[in-house]
Amino acid sequence: FFWSLFMFRGSMVALVTPMREDGSVDEDSLRALVDWHVEQGTDAIVAVGTTGESATLDEAEHCQVIGQVVEYSGGRVPVIAGTGANSTSEAIRLTRCAKDNGADACLLVTPYYNKPTQHGLYLHFKAVAEAVDVPQILYNVPGRTACDMQPETIGRLAGIPNIIGVKEATGDLQRVPVIRKLCGDGFAIFSGDDATARELVLQGGQGVISVTANVAPAAMRRMIAAALAGDRQASEAIDAELAGLHRDLFLEANPIPVKWALSEMGRIPRGIRLPLTWFSEQYRDALRQSMAQAGIN
């Protein structure tokens, strides 16, 4: 699976799942978003992650959206499927479904709510990796899951052949060299935190799985490409224009702000599922200003 390190790099969008106002999935908008990301140069599409409202799609819908994104992308861009769950058996089912639907890799969040031990995390990811022969990326986002996978656990898991990388969403850049030392150069490290993504890549990471890329795909791709090339000055200049988005797309829980922004851009309808709600009016002017700063109309 060493090839995977080169297949999955750059600016990878954590794609929203477009919904109509009644909460049903809008397949036409989903197809249009995939086409737009291909046109804008997005390096890979992540379907049904946190930003794709994985927590409120049922298992059948989850598999359906993965299959649609693979179909709509038509091999033009790699597709990574979010298939994590807090039940190991469910994570295996979702990962198997993603493989059967043609996903190029799977992204598996640490089990949330039930607070496993580090050894439990190891056994969970090992079980999924052994059950489904597809490249798998670990996903550590303790702000969402109440579970923090330690670098040492990531190091243990890196020894499993089809576990090819980690999405680190802690924003703690001090972890990057520790993970790299424990996992070796053949293991991919992706940022899951837009605000620190540039620096993570400049420190040797392979890219970002990005919320900001939903609304500024071309700029995110240019910024990450410059960072991958080691061009600090160019990447900092582009990132300065995106800094407001990195901040304001989290004024309420993701994906509330980013769905509103895409709706303002005319790319998706005004749909989101409870318990998430439509973006509060009090924050809209701030996000509008950040969009304008990034050159988004």
Tab-separated table of C-alpha atoms in Angstrom:
chain	number	residue	atom	x	y	z
A	1	PHE	CA	0.000	0.000	0.000
A	2	PHE	CA	3.000	2.343	-0.212
A	3	TRP	CA	1.496	3.805	-3.406
A	4	SER	CA	-1.315	5.175	-1.269
A	5	LEU	CA	1.000	7.741	0.275
A	6	PHE	CA	1.307	9.331	-3.148
A	7	MET	CA	-2.319	8.845	-4.171
A	8	PHE	CA	-3.668	10.622	-1.099
A	9	ARG	CA	-1.938	13.960	-0.657
A	10	GLY	CA	-2.702	17.632	-1.047
A	11	SER	CA	-6.027	19.367	-0.394
A	12	MET	CA	-8.757	16.817	0.266
A	13	VAL	CA	-12.245	18.147	0.887
A	14	ALA	CA	-14.384	16.813	3.732
A	15	LEU	CA	-17.451	17.113	1.524
A	16	VAL	CA	-20.830	18.263	2.844
A	17	THR	CA	-23.844	16.074	2.117
A	18	PRO	CA	-26.307	18.413	0.367
A	19	MET	CA	-29.855	18.138	1.665
A	20	ARG	CA	-33.198	19.618	0.773
A	21	GLU	CA	-35.082	21.600	3.402
A	22	ASP	CA	-36.957	18.425	4.439
A	23	GLY	CA	-33.600	16.762	5.227
A	24	SER	CA	-33.549	14.376	2.264
A	25	VAL	CA	-30.250	13.963	0.399
A	26	ASP	CA	-30.063	16.088	-2.768
A	27	GLU	CA	-28.302	13.865	-5.321
A	28	ASP	CA	-28.261	16.522	-8.061
A	29	SER	CA	-26.438	19.018	-5.830
A	30	LEU	CA	-24.060	16.257	-4.712
A	31	ARG	CA	-23.172	15.479	-8.332
A	32	ALA	CA	-22.650	19.187	-9.072
A	33	LEU	CA	-20.380	19.572	-6.031
A	34	VAL	CA	-18.239	16.614	-7.112
A	35	ASP	CA	-17.909	18.060	-10.615
A	36	TRP	CA	-16.977	21.463	-9.183
A	37	HIS	CA	-14.261	19.994	-6.968
A	38	VAL	CA	-12.767	18.121	-9.909
A	39	GLU	CA	-12.772	21.363	-11.949
A	40	GLN	CA	-11.205	23.319	-9.076
A	41	GLY	CA	-8.370	20.816	-8.672
A	42	THR	CA	-9.298	19.303	-5.287
A	43	ASP	CA	-6.891	16.387	-4.785
A	44	ALA	CA	-9.332	13.917	-3.185
A	45	ILE	CA	-12.914	13.862	-1.919
A	46	VAL	CA	-13.852	12.547	1.516
A	47	ALA	CA	-17.485	11.405	1.526
A	48	VAL	CA	-19.610	11.186	4.679
A	49	GLY	CA	-17.125	12.342	7.268
A	50	THR	CA	-18.068	14.690	10.114
A	51	THR	CA	-18.747	17.483	7.608
A	52	GLY	CA	-20.915	15.071	5.605
A	53	GLU	CA	-23.207	14.585	8.625
A	54	SER	CA	-22.230	10.959	9.105
A	55	ALA	CA	-23.779	11.018	12.589
A	56	THR	CA	-27.298	11.630	11.247
A	57	LEU	CA	-27.269	9.489	8.096
A	58	ASP	CA	-28.492	5.956	8.688
A	59	GLU	CA	-26.363	3.032	7.526
A	60	ALA	CA	-28.189	2.594	4.208
A	61	GLU	CA	-27.947	6.311	3.399
A	62	HIS	CA	-24.281	6.325	4.425
A	63	CYS	CA	-23.495	3.549	1.916
A	64	GLN	CA	-25.679	5.165	-0.728
A	65	VAL	CA	-23.892	8.544	-0.537
A	66	ILE	CA	-20.469	6.852	-0.695
A	67	GLY	CA	-21.565	4.973	-3.805
A	68	GLN	CA	-22.924	8.147	-5.397
A	69	VAL	CA	-19.718	10.120	-4.777
A	70	VAL	CA	-17.669	7.273	-6.307
A	71	GLU	CA	-20.035	7.147	-9.286
A	72	TYR	CA	-20.095	10.920	-9.809
A	73	SER	CA	-16.317	11.245	-9.519
A	74	GLY	CA	-15.912	8.644	-12.255
A	75	GLY	CA	-12.293	7.946	-11.353
A	76	ARG	CA	-11.286	11.577	-11.934
A	77	VAL	CA	-10.292	12.066	-8.287
A	78	PRO	CA	-9.670	9.599	-5.437
A	79	VAL	CA	-12.585	9.048	-3.052
A	80	ILE	CA	-12.058	8.386	0.647
A	81	ALA	CA	-15.127	7.141	2.513
A	82	GLY	CA	-15.824	8.029	6.126
A	83	THR	CA	-16.680	4.675	7.704
A	84	GLY	CA	-15.925	5.085	11.413
A	85	ALA	CA	-18.373	4.173	14.162
A	86	ASN	CA	-18.362	3.654	17.909
A	87	SER	CA	-19.380	0.033	17.289
A	88	THR	CA	-16.614	-2.094	15.790
A	89	SER	CA	-19.082	-4.325	13.942
A	90	GLU	CA	-20.791	-1.275	12.396
A	91	ALA	CA	-17.428	0.196	11.363
A	92	ILE	CA	-16.611	-3.112	9.642
A	93	ARG	CA	-19.964	-3.121	7.811
A	94	LEU	CA	-19.551	0.484	6.631
A	95	THR	CA	-15.944	-0.123	5.553
A	96	ARG	CA	-16.938	-3.246	3.648
A	97	CYS	CA	-19.754	-1.313	1.969
A	98	ALA	CA	-17.311	1.451	0.976
A	99	LYS	CA	-14.922	-1.074	-0.556
A	100	ASP	CA	-17.784	-2.778	-2.421
A	101	ASN	CA	-18.855	0.633	-3.781
A	102	GLY	CA	-15.365	1.345	-5.132
A	103	ALA	CA	-13.960	3.787	-2.572
A	104	ASP	CA	-10.177	4.144	-2.838
A	105	ALA	CA	-9.667	4.310	0.942
A	106	CYS	CA	-11.593	4.651	4.196
A	107	LEU	CA	-11.338	7.210	6.997
A	108	LEU	CA	-12.191	5.841	10.425
A	109	VAL	CA	-12.834	8.141	13.355
A	110	THR	CA	-11.985	6.930	16.847
A	111	PRO	CA	-15.029	5.395	18.542
A	112	TYR	CA	-16.932	8.248	20.162
A	113	TYR	CA	-18.901	8.426	23.414
A	114	ASN	CA	-17.916	5.040	24.824
A	115	LYS	CA	-14.339	6.126	25.735
A	116	PRO	CA	-12.241	3.034	24.915
A	117	THR	CA	-8.771	2.527	26.365
A	118	GLN	CA	-5.713	2.901	24.122
A	119	HIS	CA	-5.532	-0.896	23.875
A	120	GLY	CA	-9.232	-0.937	22.962
A	121	LEU	CA	-8.546	1.562	20.184
A	122	TYR	CA	-5.733	-0.623	18.886
A	123	LEU	CA	-7.946	-3.726	18.851
A	124	HIS	CA	-10.836	-1.820	17.226
A	125	PHE	CA	-8.793	-0.489	14.290
A	126	LYS	CA	-6.903	-3.775	13.955
A	127	ALA	CA	-10.216	-5.642	13.675
A	128	VAL	CA	-11.498	-3.344	10.933
A	129	ALA	CA	-8.201	-3.452	9.015
A	130	GLU	CA	-8.096	-7.250	9.131
A	131	ALA	CA	-11.741	-7.591	8.133
A	132	VAL	CA	-11.635	-5.321	5.052
A	133	ASP	CA	-8.678	-5.245	2.663
A	134	VAL	CA	-8.810	-1.542	1.717
A	135	PRO	CA	-6.392	1.316	2.597
A	136	GLN	CA	-7.481	2.833	5.924
A	137	ILE	CA	-6.742	6.213	7.497
A	138	LEU	CA	-7.126	6.720	11.239
A	139	TYR	CA	-8.942	9.866	12.398
A	140	ASN	CA	-8.226	11.469	15.776
A	141	VAL	CA	-10.545	14.349	16.737
A	142	PRO	CA	-10.904	14.376	20.537
A	143	GLY	CA	-12.917	17.617	20.493
A	144	ARG	CA	-15.709	15.595	18.873
A	145	THR	CA	-15.235	12.134	20.303
A	146	ALA	CA	-14.137	12.475	23.960
A	147	CYS	CA	-11.373	10.061	22.960
A	148	ASP	CA	-7.748	10.970	22.208
A	149	MET	CA	-5.676	8.387	20.364
A	150	GLN	CA	-2.096	8.759	21.535
A	151	PRO	CA	0.876	8.801	19.125
A	152	GLU	CA	2.095	5.510	20.638
A	153	THR	CA	-1.194	3.826	19.670
A	154	ILE	CA	-0.934	5.266	16.159
A	155	GLY	CA	2.605	3.857	16.053
A	156	ARG	CA	1.334	0.372	16.941
A	157	LEU	CA	-1.360	0.577	14.278
A	158	ALA	CA	1.080	1.802	11.615
A	159	GLY	CA	2.536	-1.710	11.613
A	160	ILE	CA	-0.689	-3.066	10.069
A	161	PRO	CA	-0.135	-3.027	6.273
A	162	ASN	CA	-3.399	-1.435	5.134
A	163	ILE	CA	-3.436	1.294	7.811
A	164	ILE	CA	-1.701	3.939	5.740
A	165	GLY	CA	-2.078	7.208	7.635
A	166	VAL	CA	-3.755	9.392	10.223
A	167	LYS	CA	-5.899	12.510	10.127
A	168	GLU	CA	-4.772	14.487	13.176
A	169	ALA	CA	-7.402	17.061	14.141
A	170	THR	CA	-6.017	18.071	17.527
A	171	GLY	CA	-4.260	21.156	16.130
A	172	ASP	CA	-1.258	20.131	18.263
A	173	LEU	CA	1.711	20.477	15.914
A	174	GLN	CA	4.075	19.003	18.502
A	175	ARG	CA	2.534	15.605	17.738
A	176	VAL	CA	3.705	15.633	14.116
A	177	PRO	CA	7.387	14.769	14.663
A	178	VAL	CA	6.435	12.242	17.355
A	179	ILE	CA	4.015	10.434	15.023
A	180	ARG	CA	6.531	10.587	12.166
A	181	LYS	CA	9.275	9.052	14.339
A	182	LEU	CA	6.964	6.281	15.590
A	183	CYS	CA	5.387	5.483	12.213
A	184	GLY	CA	8.170	6.063	9.695
A	185	ASP	CA	8.275	7.902	6.383
A	186	GLY	CA	5.852	5.579	4.608
A	187	PHE	CA	2.954	6.615	6.867
A	188	ALA	CA	0.816	9.594	5.828
A	189	ILE	CA	0.018	12.396	8.278
A	190	PHE	CA	-2.920	14.618	7.300
A	191	SER	CA	-4.166	17.710	9.080
A	192	GLY	CA	-7.761	17.735	10.223
A	193	ASP	CA	-7.490	21.326	11.446
A	194	ASP	CA	-7.572	23.984	8.711
A	195	ALA	CA	-6.019	26.693	10.888
A	196	THR	CA	-2.801	24.696	11.424
A	197	ALA	CA	-2.805	22.676	8.171
A	198	ARG	CA	-0.196	24.785	6.399
A	199	GLU	CA	2.288	24.380	9.226
A	200	LEU	CA	1.625	20.646	9.556
A	201	VAL	CA	2.397	20.173	5.864
A	202	LEU	CA	5.510	22.359	6.072
A	203	GLN	CA	6.640	20.068	8.911
A	204	GLY	CA	6.391	17.042	6.634
A	205	GLY	CA	2.695	16.175	6.527
A	206	GLN	CA	1.078	14.962	3.305
A	207	GLY	CA	-1.917	17.295	3.199
A	208	VAL	CA	-5.217	18.285	4.770
A	209	ILE	CA	-8.737	16.898	4.975
A	210	SER	CA	-10.434	20.255	4.928
A	211	VAL	CA	-13.688	21.988	5.780
A	212	THR	CA	-12.512	25.273	4.211
A	213	ALA	CA	-11.960	23.471	0.886
A	214	ASN	CA	-15.756	23.152	0.569
A	215	VAL	CA	-16.021	26.877	-0.168
A	216	ALA	CA	-12.492	27.776	-1.353
A	217	PRO	CA	-11.262	24.627	-3.120
A	218	ALA	CA	-8.830	26.228	-5.580
A	219	ALA	CA	-7.180	28.439	-2.953
A	220	MET	CA	-6.798	25.536	-0.515
A	221	ARG	CA	-5.226	23.430	-3.246
A	222	ARG	CA	-2.747	26.207	-4.127
A	223	MET	CA	-1.881	26.798	-0.479
A	224	ILE	CA	-1.272	23.125	0.302
A	225	ALA	CA	0.642	22.582	-2.959
A	226	ALA	CA	2.977	25.451	-2.016
A	227	ALA	CA	3.467	23.965	1.459
A	228	LEU	CA	4.184	20.511	-0.005
A	229	ALA	CA	6.803	22.161	-2.225
A	230	GLY	CA	8.385	23.721	0.877
A	231	ASP	CA	7.487	27.258	-0.233
A	232	ARG	CA	6.687	28.829	3.124
A	233	GLN	CA	6.312	32.361	1.790
A	234	ALA	CA	3.793	31.467	-0.924
A	235	SER	CA	1.767	29.171	1.327
A	236	GLU	CA	1.617	31.812	4.081
A	237	ALA	CA	0.423	34.481	1.631
A	238	ILE	CA	-2.452	32.317	0.373
A	239	ASP	CA	-3.299	31.101	3.871
A	240	ALA	CA	-3.567	34.692	5.140
A	241	GLU	CA	-6.553	35.214	2.828
A	242	LEU	CA	-8.158	31.995	4.111
A	243	ALA	CA	-7.556	32.593	7.828
A	244	GLY	CA	-10.990	34.136	8.388
A	245	LEU	CA	-12.681	31.097	6.854
A	246	HIS	CA	-10.614	28.698	8.970
A	247	ARG	CA	-11.952	30.564	12.026
A	248	ASP	CA	-15.523	31.487	11.065
A	249	LEU	CA	-16.504	28.143	9.553
A	250	PHE	CA	-16.497	26.999	13.190
A	251	LEU	CA	-18.598	29.813	14.712
A	252	GLU	CA	-21.168	27.076	15.271
A	253	ALA	CA	-20.647	23.317	15.099
A	254	ASN	CA	-19.369	22.072	11.741
A	255	PRO	CA	-21.063	21.666	9.234
A	256	ILE	CA	-23.599	24.359	10.206
A	257	PRO	CA	-21.571	27.366	8.943
A	258	VAL	CA	-20.148	25.682	5.832
A	259	LYS	CA	-23.581	24.536	4.665
A	260	TRP	CA	-24.890	28.081	5.046
A	261	ALA	CA	-21.895	29.432	3.107
A	262	LEU	CA	-22.454	26.964	0.248
A	263	SER	CA	-26.149	27.859	0.211
A	264	GLU	CA	-25.219	31.556	-0.022
A	265	MET	CA	-22.987	30.641	-2.976
A	266	GLY	CA	-25.960	28.968	-4.675
A	267	ARG	CA	-24.352	25.521	-4.623
A	268	ILE	CA	-26.670	23.651	-2.234
A	269	PRO	CA	-30.197	24.066	-0.826
A	270	ARG	CA	-30.924	25.121	2.760
A	271	GLY	CA	-30.982	21.617	4.224
A	272	ILE	CA	-29.468	20.221	7.428
A	273	ARG	CA	-30.638	17.510	9.816
A	274	LEU	CA	-31.634	17.891	13.433
A	275	PRO	CA	-30.170	18.128	15.988
A	276	LEU	CA	-28.094	20.515	13.827
A	277	THR	CA	-29.860	23.745	12.911
A	278	TRP	CA	-29.469	26.406	10.227
A	279	PHE	CA	-26.673	28.941	10.859
A	280	SER	CA	-27.632	31.666	13.363
A	281	GLU	CA	-28.204	35.117	11.891
A	282	GLN	CA	-25.938	36.787	14.455
A	283	TYR	CA	-22.842	35.148	12.935
A	284	ARG	CA	-23.626	35.568	9.244
A	285	ASP	CA	-21.995	38.973	8.672
A	286	ALA	CA	-18.693	37.737	10.131
A	287	LEU	CA	-18.661	34.722	7.815
A	288	ARG	CA	-19.690	36.881	4.832
A	289	GLN	CA	-16.671	39.109	5.501
A	290	SER	CA	-14.348	36.107	5.692
A	291	MET	CA	-15.756	34.796	2.420
A	292	ALA	CA	-15.143	38.184	0.781
A	293	GLN	CA	-11.580	38.251	2.178
A	294	ALA	CA	-11.010	34.877	0.501
A	295	GLY	CA	-12.379	36.204	-2.785
A	296	ILE	CA	-15.670	34.278	-2.634
A	297	ASN	CA	-18.756	36.057	-3.958
